[in-house]
Coordinates of C-alpha atoms in Angstrom, one line a residue:
Chain A
M1 CA 0.4 30.5 -36.2
G2 CA 0.6 32.8 -33.3
E3 CA 2.6 32.6 -30.1
Q4 CA -0.3 31.3 -28.1
E5 CA -1.0 28.5 -30.5
T6 CA 2.6 27.4 -30.4
Y7 CA 2.6 27.5 -26.6
Q8 CA -0.5 25.4 -26.5
I9 CA 1.0 22.7 -28.7
R10 CA 4.0 22.4 -26.4
L11 CA 1.7 21.7 -23.5
E12 CA -0.2 19.0 -25.3
V13 CA 1.0 15.5 -25.3
F14 CA -0.4 13.2 -27.9
E15 CA -0.4 9.5 -27.4
G16 CA 0.3 9.0 -31.1
P17 CA -0.7 10.2 -34.6
L18 CA -4.3 8.9 -34.2
D19 CA -4.6 10.9 -31.0
L20 CA -3.4 14.1 -32.7
L21 CA -5.7 13.5 -35.6
L22 CA -8.7 13.0 -33.3
H23 CA -7.8 16.1 -31.5
L24 CA -7.8 18.1 -34.7
I25 CA -11.1 16.7 -35.8
E26 CA -12.7 17.3 -32.5
R27 CA -11.3 20.8 -32.2
A28 CA -12.6 21.7 -35.6
E29 CA -16.0 20.1 -34.8
I30 CA -15.8 18.1 -38.0
D31 CA -17.9 15.2 -38.9
I32 CA -15.6 12.2 -38.5
Y33 CA -17.3 10.5 -41.5
N34 CA -16.6 13.4 -43.8
I35 CA -13.1 14.6 -43.0
P36 CA -12.0 17.6 -45.0
I37 CA -8.8 15.9 -45.8
V38 CA -6.9 18.9 -47.3
E39 CA -7.5 21.0 -44.3
I40 CA -6.7 18.3 -41.8
T41 CA -3.6 17.2 -43.6
D42 CA -2.3 20.8 -43.5
Q43 CA -3.1 21.1 -39.8
F44 CA -1.4 17.8 -39.0
L45 CA 1.7 18.8 -40.8
A46 CA 1.7 22.2 -39.0
Y47 CA 1.5 20.4 -35.7
L48 CA 4.2 18.0 -36.7
E49 CA 6.6 20.9 -37.4
N50 CA 6.2 22.2 -33.9
M51 CA 6.2 18.9 -32.0
Q52 CA 9.1 17.8 -30.0
F53 CA 9.7 14.1 -30.2
F54 CA 11.2 12.0 -27.6
S55 CA 12.6 9.5 -30.0
L56 CA 13.1 8.9 -33.7
Q57 CA 10.6 6.0 -33.4
E58 CA 8.0 8.4 -32.2
A59 CA 8.8 10.8 -35.0
A60 CA 8.5 7.9 -37.5
D61 CA 5.0 7.0 -36.3
F62 CA 3.8 10.5 -36.9
L63 CA 5.6 10.8 -40.2
L64 CA 4.0 7.6 -41.4
M65 CA 0.6 9.1 -40.6
A66 CA 1.6 12.3 -42.4
A67 CA 2.5 10.2 -45.5
T68 CA -0.9 8.3 -45.2
L69 CA -2.8 11.6 -45.1
M70 CA -0.9 13.0 -48.0
Q71 CA -1.6 9.9 -50.0
I72 CA -5.3 10.1 -49.2
K73 CA -5.3 13.8 -50.1
A74 CA -3.7 13.0 -53.4
R75 CA -6.3 10.3 -54.1
M76 CA -9.1 12.6 -53.2
L77 CA -7.8 15.3 -55.6
L78 CA -7.4 12.8 -58.5
P79 CA -10.4 12.7 -60.8
R80 CA -12.4 9.6 -60.0
P81 CA -12.6 6.9 -62.6
V82 CA -16.0 6.9 -64.3
V83 CA -17.9 3.9 -63.2
E84 CA -19.4 2.5 -66.4
D85 CA -21.7 -0.2 -65.3
T86 CA -24.0 0.7 -62.4
E87 CA -23.1 -2.1 -60.2
L88 CA -23.9 -2.1 -56.5
E89 CA -20.5 -0.8 -55.5
G90 CA -21.3 2.3 -53.7
E91 CA -19.2 5.4 -54.0
E92 CA -18.3 5.4 -50.4
E93 CA -16.6 2.1 -50.9
N94 CA -14.1 3.8 -52.9
D95 CA -13.6 6.7 -50.5
P96 CA -9.9 6.7 -49.7
R97 CA -10.8 8.0 -46.3
Q98 CA -12.7 4.9 -45.2
E99 CA -9.8 3.0 -43.7
L100 CA -8.7 6.1 -41.8
V101 CA -12.2 6.7 -40.5
E102 CA -12.4 3.1 -39.3
R103 CA -9.1 3.4 -37.5
L104 CA -10.2 6.7 -35.9
L105 CA -13.4 5.2 -34.7
E106 CA -11.6 2.2 -33.2
Y107 CA -9.1 4.5 -31.6
K108 CA -11.9 6.7 -30.1
R109 CA -13.3 3.6 -28.4
V110 CA -9.9 2.7 -27.1
K111 CA -9.6 6.2 -25.6
A112 CA -13.1 5.9 -24.1
I113 CA -12.3 2.6 -22.5
A114 CA -8.9 3.9 -21.2
A115 CA -10.8 6.7 -19.6
E116 CA -13.2 4.3 -17.9
L117 CA -10.3 2.2 -16.7
Q118 CA -8.6 5.3 -15.4
S119 CA -11.6 6.2 -13.3
K120 CA -11.9 2.6 -12.0
E121 CA -8.2 2.7 -11.2
A122 CA -8.7 6.0 -9.2
E123 CA -11.6 4.4 -7.3
S124 CA -9.7 1.2 -6.7
L125 CA -6.5 3.0 -5.5
K126 CA -8.5 4.5 -2.6
L127 CA -9.1 1.0 -1.3
F128 CA -6.1 -0.4 0.4
P129 CA -5.5 -4.1 0.8
R130 CA -3.9 -5.6 3.9
A131 CA -0.3 -5.0 3.2
G132 CA 1.5 -8.3 2.8
G133 CA 4.7 -9.3 4.5
Y134 CA 3.2 -9.5 7.9
F135 CA 1.3 -12.6 8.2
A136 CA -1.6 -12.6 10.5
D137 CA -0.6 -15.8 11.9
Q138 CA 3.1 -16.1 12.2
E139 CA 3.1 -19.8 12.6
T140 CA 1.2 -20.5 9.4
A141 CA 3.4 -18.0 7.6
A142 CA 6.3 -20.4 7.8
T143 CA 4.4 -23.1 6.0
S144 CA 3.4 -20.9 3.1
D145 CA 5.4 -21.3 -0.1
P146 CA 6.7 -18.0 -1.5
I147 CA 8.3 -19.4 -4.6
G148 CA 5.6 -21.8 -5.9
E149 CA 6.8 -24.1 -8.6
V150 CA 10.1 -22.3 -9.2
T151 CA 13.3 -24.3 -8.8
L152 CA 16.9 -23.3 -8.3
W153 CA 17.5 -24.3 -11.9
D154 CA 14.9 -21.7 -13.0
L155 CA 16.7 -19.1 -11.1
V156 CA 20.1 -19.8 -12.6
Q157 CA 18.5 -20.1 -16.0
A158 CA 16.9 -16.7 -15.6
F159 CA 20.2 -15.2 -14.7
S160 CA 22.2 -16.7 -17.5
T161 CA 19.6 -15.8 -20.1
L162 CA 19.7 -12.3 -18.8
L163 CA 23.5 -12.2 -19.1
E164 CA 23.3 -13.4 -22.7
S165 CA 20.8 -10.8 -23.6
L166 CA 23.0 -8.2 -22.0
V167 CA 25.8 -8.6 -24.5
P168 CA 23.9 -7.5 -27.6
R169 CA 22.2 -4.8 -25.5
L170 CA 25.5 -3.5 -24.5
E171 CA 26.6 -3.3 -28.1
L172 CA 23.5 -1.3 -28.7
E173 CA 23.5 1.0 -25.7
G174 CA 27.0 1.0 -24.4
M175 CA 29.0 1.1 -27.7
P176 CA 29.3 4.4 -29.5
R177 CA 26.0 4.6 -31.3
E178 CA 25.9 5.2 -35.0
E179 CA 24.8 8.8 -35.2
F180 CA 22.2 9.9 -37.6
S181 CA 22.3 13.6 -37.1
I182 CA 19.9 15.4 -39.4
Q183 CA 22.5 18.1 -39.9
E184 CA 24.9 15.5 -41.3
K185 CA 22.3 14.0 -43.6
M186 CA 21.5 17.5 -44.9
E187 CA 25.1 18.1 -45.6
S188 CA 25.4 14.8 -47.5
I189 CA 22.4 15.6 -49.6
L190 CA 23.8 19.0 -50.5
A191 CA 27.2 17.5 -51.2
C192 CA 25.5 15.0 -53.6
L193 CA 23.7 17.9 -55.3
A194 CA 27.0 19.8 -55.7
K195 CA 28.3 16.9 -57.8
Q196 CA 25.2 16.2 -59.8
S197 CA 22.4 18.5 -60.6
Q198 CA 19.6 16.2 -59.4
I199 CA 19.1 13.0 -57.5
S200 CA 16.0 10.8 -57.5
F201 CA 14.1 10.4 -54.3
H202 CA 14.6 6.7 -54.6
A203 CA 18.3 7.0 -54.9
L204 CA 18.4 9.1 -51.7
F205 CA 17.4 6.1 -49.7
T206 CA 19.3 3.3 -51.4
G207 CA 22.0 2.0 -49.1
Q208 CA 20.2 3.2 -46.0
T209 CA 19.6 0.1 -44.0
S210 CA 18.4 1.2 -40.6
R211 CA 15.1 2.8 -39.8
P212 CA 16.7 5.7 -37.9
A213 CA 19.0 6.4 -40.9
I214 CA 16.0 6.5 -43.2
V215 CA 14.0 8.8 -40.9
A216 CA 17.0 11.1 -40.5
T217 CA 17.4 11.3 -44.2
F218 CA 13.7 12.1 -44.7
L219 CA 13.7 14.7 -42.0
A220 CA 16.9 16.3 -43.5
L221 CA 15.1 16.4 -46.9
L222 CA 12.1 18.1 -45.4
E223 CA 14.3 20.6 -43.6
L224 CA 16.2 21.4 -46.8
I225 CA 12.9 22.0 -48.7
R226 CA 11.7 24.3 -45.9
M227 CA 15.0 26.2 -46.0
R228 CA 14.6 26.4 -49.8
K229 CA 18.0 24.8 -50.3
V230 CA 16.5 22.2 -52.5
G231 CA 13.4 21.8 -54.6
V232 CA 11.3 18.7 -55.4
R233 CA 9.8 18.0 -58.7
Q234 CA 7.5 15.4 -60.0
D235 CA 6.8 15.5 -63.7
R236 CA 3.9 13.2 -63.8
V237 CA 1.5 11.6 -61.4
F238 CA 3.2 8.6 -59.7
G239 CA 6.4 9.5 -61.6
E240 CA 9.8 9.5 -60.0
I241 CA 10.3 12.4 -57.6
V242 CA 13.4 14.3 -58.3
I243 CA 15.4 16.4 -55.9
Q244 CA 17.4 19.3 -57.2
R245 CA 19.2 22.4 -56.1
W246 CA 17.0 25.3 -55.5
E247 CA 17.4 27.8 -58.4
A248 CA 16.2 31.2 -57.5
Chain B
M1 CA -20.9 -26.2 13.0
N2 CA -22.2 -23.2 14.9
L3 CA -23.0 -20.5 12.3
R4 CA -21.7 -17.7 14.5
F5 CA -18.3 -19.5 14.7
A6 CA -18.4 -20.3 11.0
T7 CA -18.8 -16.6 10.3
A8 CA -15.7 -15.9 12.5
V9 CA -13.7 -18.4 10.5
I10 CA -14.8 -16.9 7.2
E11 CA -13.7 -13.5 8.5
A12 CA -10.3 -15.0 9.5
L13 CA -9.9 -16.8 6.2
I14 CA -10.6 -13.8 4.1
F15 CA -8.3 -11.7 6.3
A16 CA -5.4 -14.2 6.4
S17 CA -5.2 -14.7 2.6
S18 CA -3.2 -12.4 0.5
E19 CA -5.3 -13.2 -2.5
P20 CA -9.1 -13.0 -2.8
V21 CA -10.6 -16.2 -1.4
K22 CA -13.3 -18.1 -3.3
S23 CA -16.5 -19.0 -1.5
K24 CA -16.1 -22.6 -2.8
E25 CA -12.7 -22.9 -1.2
M26 CA -14.1 -21.7 2.1
A27 CA -17.1 -24.1 1.8
T28 CA -14.6 -27.0 1.5
I29 CA -12.6 -25.9 4.5
L30 CA -15.7 -25.4 6.6
E31 CA -17.5 -28.4 5.3
L32 CA -20.6 -26.3 4.6
T33 CA -22.4 -25.7 1.3
E34 CA -21.3 -22.8 -0.9
E35 CA -24.7 -21.3 -0.5
T36 CA -24.4 -21.2 3.3
V37 CA -21.0 -19.6 3.0
K38 CA -22.2 -17.0 0.6
E39 CA -25.1 -16.2 2.9
L40 CA -22.8 -15.8 5.9
I41 CA -20.5 -13.6 3.9
R42 CA -23.4 -11.4 3.0
G43 CA -24.3 -11.0 6.7
L44 CA -20.7 -10.2 7.4
Q45 CA -20.5 -7.6 4.6
Q46 CA -23.7 -6.0 5.9
E47 CA -22.3 -5.9 9.5
Y48 CA -19.2 -4.0 8.3
Q49 CA -21.2 -1.7 6.1
E50 CA -23.9 -0.7 8.7
N51 CA -21.4 0.1 11.4
G52 CA -19.4 2.6 9.4
R53 CA -16.2 0.6 9.8
G54 CA -12.7 1.4 8.4
I55 CA -12.6 -1.9 6.5
Q56 CA -15.0 -3.8 4.3
I57 CA -15.3 -7.1 2.5
I58 CA -15.4 -6.7 -1.3
E59 CA -15.9 -9.3 -4.0
V60 CA -13.1 -9.1 -6.5
A61 CA -11.7 -11.5 -9.1
E62 CA -14.4 -14.0 -8.1
G63 CA -13.2 -14.1 -4.5
Y64 CA -13.6 -12.1 -1.3
Q65 CA -11.1 -9.7 0.1
F66 CA -10.8 -7.1 2.9
L67 CA -10.2 -3.6 1.7
T68 CA -10.2 -0.2 3.5
N69 CA -13.1 2.1 3.3
P70 CA -12.6 4.7 0.6
E71 CA -13.4 7.5 3.0
C72 CA -10.3 6.6 5.0
A73 CA -8.0 6.9 2.0
P74 CA -6.7 10.4 2.7
Y75 CA -5.5 9.2 6.1
V76 CA -4.2 5.8 5.0
E77 CA -2.1 7.6 2.4
K78 CA -0.3 9.4 5.1
L79 CA 0.9 6.2 6.7
K80 CA 4.6 5.5 6.1
K81 CA 4.4 1.8 5.8
V82 CA 1.9 1.5 3.0
P83 CA 3.2 0.1 -0.3
R84 CA 2.1 2.4 -3.1
Q85 CA 1.9 1.9 -6.8
P86 CA 2.1 4.7 -9.2
S87 CA -1.0 5.0 -11.4
L88 CA -0.8 3.8 -15.0
S89 CA 0.2 6.2 -17.8
Q90 CA -2.2 7.1 -20.5
A91 CA -0.2 5.0 -23.0
A92 CA -0.3 2.0 -20.7
L93 CA -4.0 2.4 -20.1
E94 CA -4.8 2.5 -23.8
T95 CA -2.7 -0.6 -24.4
L96 CA -4.4 -2.3 -21.5
A97 CA -7.8 -1.3 -22.7
I98 CA -7.2 -2.9 -26.1
I99 CA -5.9 -6.1 -24.5
A100 CA -8.8 -6.3 -22.1
Y101 CA -11.4 -6.2 -24.8
K102 CA -9.6 -8.0 -27.6
Q103 CA -7.7 -10.7 -25.9
P104 CA -5.9 -12.8 -26.9
I105 CA -4.1 -10.2 -29.1
T106 CA -0.7 -9.8 -30.6
R107 CA 1.6 -6.8 -30.3
A108 CA 1.2 -5.9 -34.0
E109 CA -2.5 -5.9 -33.6
I110 CA -2.3 -3.5 -30.6
E111 CA 0.0 -1.3 -32.5
M112 CA -2.3 -1.2 -35.5
L113 CA -5.1 0.0 -33.2
R114 CA -3.0 2.6 -31.3
G115 CA -1.0 3.8 -34.3
V116 CA 2.2 3.7 -32.3
R117 CA 4.8 1.2 -31.1
V118 CA 3.8 -0.3 -27.8
D119 CA 7.0 -2.1 -26.6
S120 CA 7.4 0.0 -23.5
S121 CA 3.8 0.0 -22.3
L122 CA 3.7 -3.8 -22.9
S123 CA 6.8 -4.3 -20.7
T124 CA 5.3 -2.0 -18.0
L125 CA 2.1 -4.0 -18.0
L126 CA 4.0 -7.4 -18.0
E127 CA 6.2 -6.1 -15.1
R128 CA 3.2 -5.1 -13.1
G129 CA 1.6 -8.4 -13.7
L130 CA -1.5 -6.9 -15.3
I131 CA -1.1 -8.9 -18.5
Q132 CA 0.7 -12.1 -19.4
E133 CA 1.8 -14.1 -22.5
A134 CA -0.6 -16.8 -23.5
G135 CA 0.9 -18.9 -26.3
R136 CA 1.5 -17.9 -29.8
K137 CA -0.8 -17.1 -32.7
D138 CA -0.8 -19.4 -35.7
G139 CA 0.5 -17.8 -38.8
P140 CA 3.7 -16.1 -40.0
G141 CA 6.2 -15.4 -37.3
R142 CA 3.9 -17.1 -34.7
P143 CA 3.7 -13.9 -32.7
I144 CA 3.1 -13.9 -28.9
L145 CA -0.5 -13.5 -27.7
Y146 CA -1.3 -11.3 -24.7
V147 CA -4.1 -11.7 -22.2
T148 CA -5.1 -9.9 -18.9
T149 CA -4.4 -11.6 -15.6
T150 CA -6.3 -12.0 -12.3
D151 CA -4.2 -9.1 -10.9
F152 CA -5.8 -7.0 -13.7
L153 CA -9.2 -7.7 -12.2
K154 CA -7.9 -7.0 -8.7
Y155 CA -6.2 -3.8 -9.7
F156 CA -9.4 -2.4 -11.2
G157 CA -11.7 -3.9 -8.6
L158 CA -13.5 -6.0 -11.1
N159 CA -15.1 -9.3 -10.4
T160 CA -14.9 -10.8 -13.8
L161 CA -14.1 -9.6 -17.3
D162 CA -17.8 -9.2 -17.9
D163 CA -17.7 -6.2 -15.4
L164 CA -15.6 -4.2 -17.9
P165 CA -17.4 -1.1 -18.8
M166 CA -19.4 -1.4 -22.0
V167 CA -18.4 0.9 -24.7
D168 CA -20.8 1.0 -27.6
D169 CA -20.9 -2.5 -28.9
W170 CA -17.2 -3.1 -28.8
S171 CA -17.2 -5.5 -26.0
N172 CA -19.8 -7.7 -27.6
N173 CA -18.6 -7.4 -31.1
Q174 CA -15.1 -8.3 -31.9
Q175 CA -15.7 -7.2 -35.4
L176 CA -16.6 -3.6 -35.6
A177 CA -19.6 -2.8 -37.7
I178 CA -18.7 0.4 -39.2
N179 CA -21.5 2.4 -40.5
L180 CA -20.0 4.5 -43.1
T181 CA -22.7 6.9 -44.3
A182 CA -22.4 8.9 -47.4
D183 CA -22.6 12.6 -46.8
Chain C
M1 CA -13.2 15.0 14.2
N2 CA -16.1 12.7 14.8
L3 CA -14.9 10.0 17.1
R4 CA -16.8 7.3 15.3
F5 CA -15.1 8.2 12.1
A6 CA -11.7 8.4 13.9
T7 CA -12.2 4.9 15.0
A8 CA -12.9 3.8 11.5
V9 CA -9.7 5.5 10.3
I10 CA -7.7 3.8 13.1
E11 CA -9.1 0.5 12.0
A12 CA -8.1 1.2 8.4
L13 CA -4.6 2.4 9.4
I14 CA -3.8 -0.7 11.4
F15 CA -5.2 -2.9 8.6
A16 CA -3.4 -1.3 5.7
S17 CA 0.1 -0.9 7.3
S18 CA 2.7 -3.5 6.5
E19 CA 4.1 -3.2 10.0
P20 CA 2.5 -2.7 13.4
V21 CA 1.4 1.0 13.7
K22 CA 2.3 3.1 16.7
S23 CA -0.5 5.0 18.5
K24 CA 1.7 8.1 18.2
E25 CA 1.9 7.9 14.4
M26 CA -1.9 7.5 14.2
A27 CA -2.4 10.4 16.6
T28 CA -0.3 12.6 14.2
I29 CA -2.2 11.5 11.2
L30 CA -5.6 12.1 12.9
E31 CA -4.5 15.2 14.7
L32 CA -5.8 13.8 17.9
T33 CA -3.9 13.2 21.2
E34 CA -2.2 9.9 21.7
E35 CA -4.5 9.4 24.7
T36 CA -7.6 9.7 22.6
V37 CA -6.2 7.3 20.0
K38 CA -5.4 4.7 22.6
E39 CA -8.8 5.0 24.1
L40 CA -10.4 4.5 20.7
I41 CA -8.2 1.5 20.0
R42 CA -9.3 0.0 23.4
G43 CA -12.9 0.4 22.3
L44 CA -12.2 -1.2 18.9
Q45 CA -10.4 -4.1 20.6
Q46 CA -13.3 -4.7 22.9
E47 CA -15.8 -4.6 20.0
Y48 CA -13.9 -7.3 18.2
Q49 CA -13.5 -9.4 21.4
E50 CA -17.1 -9.3 22.6
N51 CA -18.6 -10.3 19.3
G52 CA -16.5 -13.5 18.9
R53 CA -14.9 -12.3 15.6
G54 CA -12.4 -14.1 13.4
I55 CA -9.9 -11.3 13.7
Q56 CA -8.6 -9.1 16.6
I57 CA -6.3 -6.1 17.2
I58 CA -3.2 -7.0 19.2
E59 CA -0.7 -4.7 20.8
V60 CA 2.9 -5.8 20.1
A61 CA 6.1 -4.1 21.0
E62 CA 6.2 -2.0 17.9
G63 CA 2.5 -1.0 17.9
Y64 CA -0.9 -2.4 16.9
Q65 CA -1.7 -5.0 14.4
F66 CA -4.5 -7.3 13.3
L67 CA -4.2 -11.0 13.9
T68 CA -6.6 -13.9 13.2
N69 CA -8.3 -15.4 16.2
P70 CA -6.3 -18.4 17.5
E71 CA -9.5 -20.5 17.6
C72 CA -9.7 -20.1 13.8
A73 CA -6.1 -21.2 13.3
P74 CA -6.8 -24.8 12.3
Y75 CA -9.0 -23.5 9.4
V76 CA -6.5 -20.8 8.4
E77 CA -3.9 -23.6 8.3
K78 CA -6.0 -25.5 5.8
L79 CA -6.2 -22.4 3.6
K80 CA -2.4 -22.1 3.6
K81 CA -1.9 -25.7 2.6
V82 CA -3.7 -25.1 -0.6
P83 CA -1.0 -23.9 -3.0
R84 CA -2.5 -20.4 -3.4
Q85 CA 0.4 -18.3 -4.0
P86 CA 0.9 -18.1 -7.8
S87 CA 4.4 -19.2 -8.8
L88 CA 6.9 -16.4 -9.2
S89 CA 6.4 -14.5 -12.4
Q90 CA 9.3 -14.4 -15.0
A91 CA 9.8 -10.8 -14.2
A92 CA 10.1 -11.4 -10.4
L93 CA 12.4 -14.4 -11.1
E94 CA 14.8 -12.3 -13.2
T95 CA 14.8 -9.6 -10.5
L96 CA 15.5 -12.2 -7.8
A97 CA 18.3 -13.8 -9.9
I98 CA 20.0 -10.4 -10.2
I99 CA 19.8 -9.7 -6.5
A100 CA 21.0 -13.2 -5.7
Y101 CA 24.1 -12.9 -7.8
K102 CA 24.9 -9.2 -7.4
Q103 CA 23.9 -8.4 -3.9
P104 CA 23.9 -5.9 -2.3
I105 CA 22.3 -4.0 -5.2
T106 CA 20.2 -0.9 -5.7
R107 CA 16.9 -0.7 -7.5
A108 CA 18.4 1.5 -10.2
E109 CA 21.2 -1.0 -10.8
I110 CA 18.6 -3.8 -11.2
E111 CA 16.6 -1.7 -13.6
M112 CA 19.7 -1.0 -15.6
L113 CA 20.3 -4.7 -16.0
R114 CA 16.7 -5.7 -16.7
G115 CA 16.0 -2.6 -18.9
V116 CA 12.5 -2.1 -17.2
R117 CA 11.1 -0.7 -14.0
V118 CA 11.2 -3.2 -11.3
D119 CA 9.0 -1.6 -8.6
S120 CA 6.4 -4.3 -8.6
S121 CA 8.7 -7.3 -8.8
L122 CA 10.7 -5.8 -5.9
S123 CA 7.5 -5.4 -3.8
T124 CA 6.4 -9.0 -4.6
L125 CA 9.8 -10.3 -3.5
L126 CA 9.8 -8.2 -0.4
E127 CA 6.3 -9.3 0.4
R128 CA 7.2 -13.0 0.0
G129 CA 10.2 -12.5 2.3
L130 CA 12.7 -13.5 -0.3
I131 CA 14.6 -10.3 -0.2
Q132 CA 15.1 -7.5 2.3
E133 CA 16.5 -4.0 2.5
A134 CA 20.1 -3.8 3.8
G135 CA 21.1 -0.2 4.4
R136 CA 21.9 2.4 1.9
K137 CA 24.6 2.8 -0.7
D138 CA 27.0 5.7 -0.3
G139 CA 26.6 8.3 -3.1
P140 CA 24.0 10.6 -4.5
G141 CA 20.5 9.9 -3.2
R142 CA 21.8 7.2 -0.9
P143 CA 19.6 4.5 -2.5
I144 CA 18.4 1.5 -0.6
L145 CA 20.4 -1.7 -1.1
Y146 CA 18.7 -5.1 -1.5
V147 CA 19.9 -8.5 -0.4
T148 CA 18.4 -12.0 -0.3
T149 CA 17.1 -13.4 3.0
T150 CA 17.8 -16.6 4.9
D151 CA 14.3 -17.6 3.7
F152 CA 15.6 -17.3 0.2
L153 CA 18.3 -19.8 1.0
K154 CA 15.8 -22.1 2.7
Y155 CA 13.3 -22.1 -0.2
F156 CA 16.0 -22.9 -2.8
G157 CA 17.6 -25.5 -0.5
L158 CA 20.9 -23.6 -0.2
N159 CA 23.2 -23.6 2.8
T160 CA 25.0 -20.4 2.0
L161 CA 25.1 -18.0 -0.9
D162 CA 28.3 -19.7 -2.0
D163 CA 26.2 -22.7 -2.9
L164 CA 24.6 -20.7 -5.8
P165 CA 25.7 -22.4 -9.0
M166 CA 28.4 -20.5 -10.9
V167 CA 27.2 -19.1 -14.1
D168 CA 29.5 -19.4 -17.2
D169 CA 31.4 -16.4 -18.1
W170 CA 30.2 -14.7 -15.1
S171 CA 33.4 -12.7 -14.4
N172 CA 33.5 -11.6 -18.0
N173 CA 29.9 -10.5 -18.0
Q174 CA 30.1 -8.9 -14.6
Q175 CA 32.7 -6.6 -16.1
L176 CA 30.2 -5.7 -18.8
A177 CA 27.5 -5.3 -16.4
I178 CA 29.5 -2.9 -14.3
N179 CA 30.3 -0.8 -17.3
L180 CA 26.7 -0.6 -18.1
T181 CA 25.8 0.5 -14.6
A182 CA 28.5 3.1 -14.7
D183 CA 27.0 4.8 -17.7

């Protein structure tokens, strides 16, 4: 991937994994009903590597899609079971890409509508209403009711509910946050591998309760694989994935 | 009542209200038929249009409202005392598009369609009064359902939800007919 | 600039402004002399007067503004009696509650407490005359401070702000809230 390409990626903002996928498909001028899944998966992962995420949640959304793509890729590569009886079940019904295609088509519509709404918005923002606050007729303004059905009780209720919700939020935002640095997770994986020659993929995540922790661990693993510090082995299809030290 | 005066009253009513005024409401106040009121409004609209005025009467959210002429927008924008709203982000527009066409809809359903979490665009849309909660869906967790508001129609200059742009057959068909062809 | 169009722009400016507009401000926007603007306004006023319209342009101390024709007042009154204003939204209510208890307060502080942008609920509350600006806070950016109005007291049937009910644990939580704001 050249300099220019990397630069371009930085400029682009995707609204989510479906948006990125659509972009890749449209850029490659690929038939959406017949996605070359191997190629697209590789491109998706290449983008992912260069993307800067605003939050772990955002990263998790993209990682989930990456996992889905890899799963489809795996299913496409597997030999298809021979259908013995010639029932009406068509082949495309078994196409592992079908659900993804449906989601992409739906998302494409969402984008089209959003674009229509955006142009309506632009049109409508050019029409200014009479700014409120200054009543045309000062006398009638006094009789108007700015609060509607709301009572003092509702106001107090709103405030105390807000205060209640503040306490847990403070614990979340104000207290020292549990840090899930990828660096630390990398170190702890390596430390584990120093003690034992291999760990199962499953064991890596046991005891990790929060979503950010799991994502950080997964990212750490990917980084270690990229750095060739660890290797991943799977002895048989659907078998346990094993992580071990990289032996040159 | 003198129709000339009735027209003036209609003009005053539409002007004085901060919300679009329904013709039915004006008919009640004026003790005229809704048909007559609508006809007088049409005359008024034409008058404003023909004379190249700075304001016009527009039918929005099933009511009538004065709005400035779009050609004047570049000047109005320069005015200090005009409340301005920032336009919606791409994320908020996509979330709103889904709610508009599939309402009532839960957060999880929106997230399925967009492929990302939508908490922050939902709270933006709620805050701006473009959507609102509308009860809960039956089923596990009884999730909150979201629908668009009258302000949504006003914001996009739509008269009813039927004025939403048609996109393929999505607006008609809640269930998408996917035509998966074999290649 | 074509004077006919300039007149239309003036009409739009006076209409869209939340406060009376000065002829000088309009002259700057239109790049015309104040004299010309005043003359065009006179023409516009005359047009509205001669045709027995429901609205008119009036010069007040601070500038020009539209007002409904007094003859239409009895009908406009009827419109106002209909409970048209939708009740305050939950979002606006929460924002109002924060301002009521923590005034004077800046927008950023309210947003910190509510966890979302509050532009639109602030403008709703300003529009309904329940809150007002009250100077600026010292410090970076000198942000605008908001307080509740006497109308606020009136609508909630309070004599003074001291009549606001005490909220449990208020002092405790206030401390927390301040910490949050300081972050």
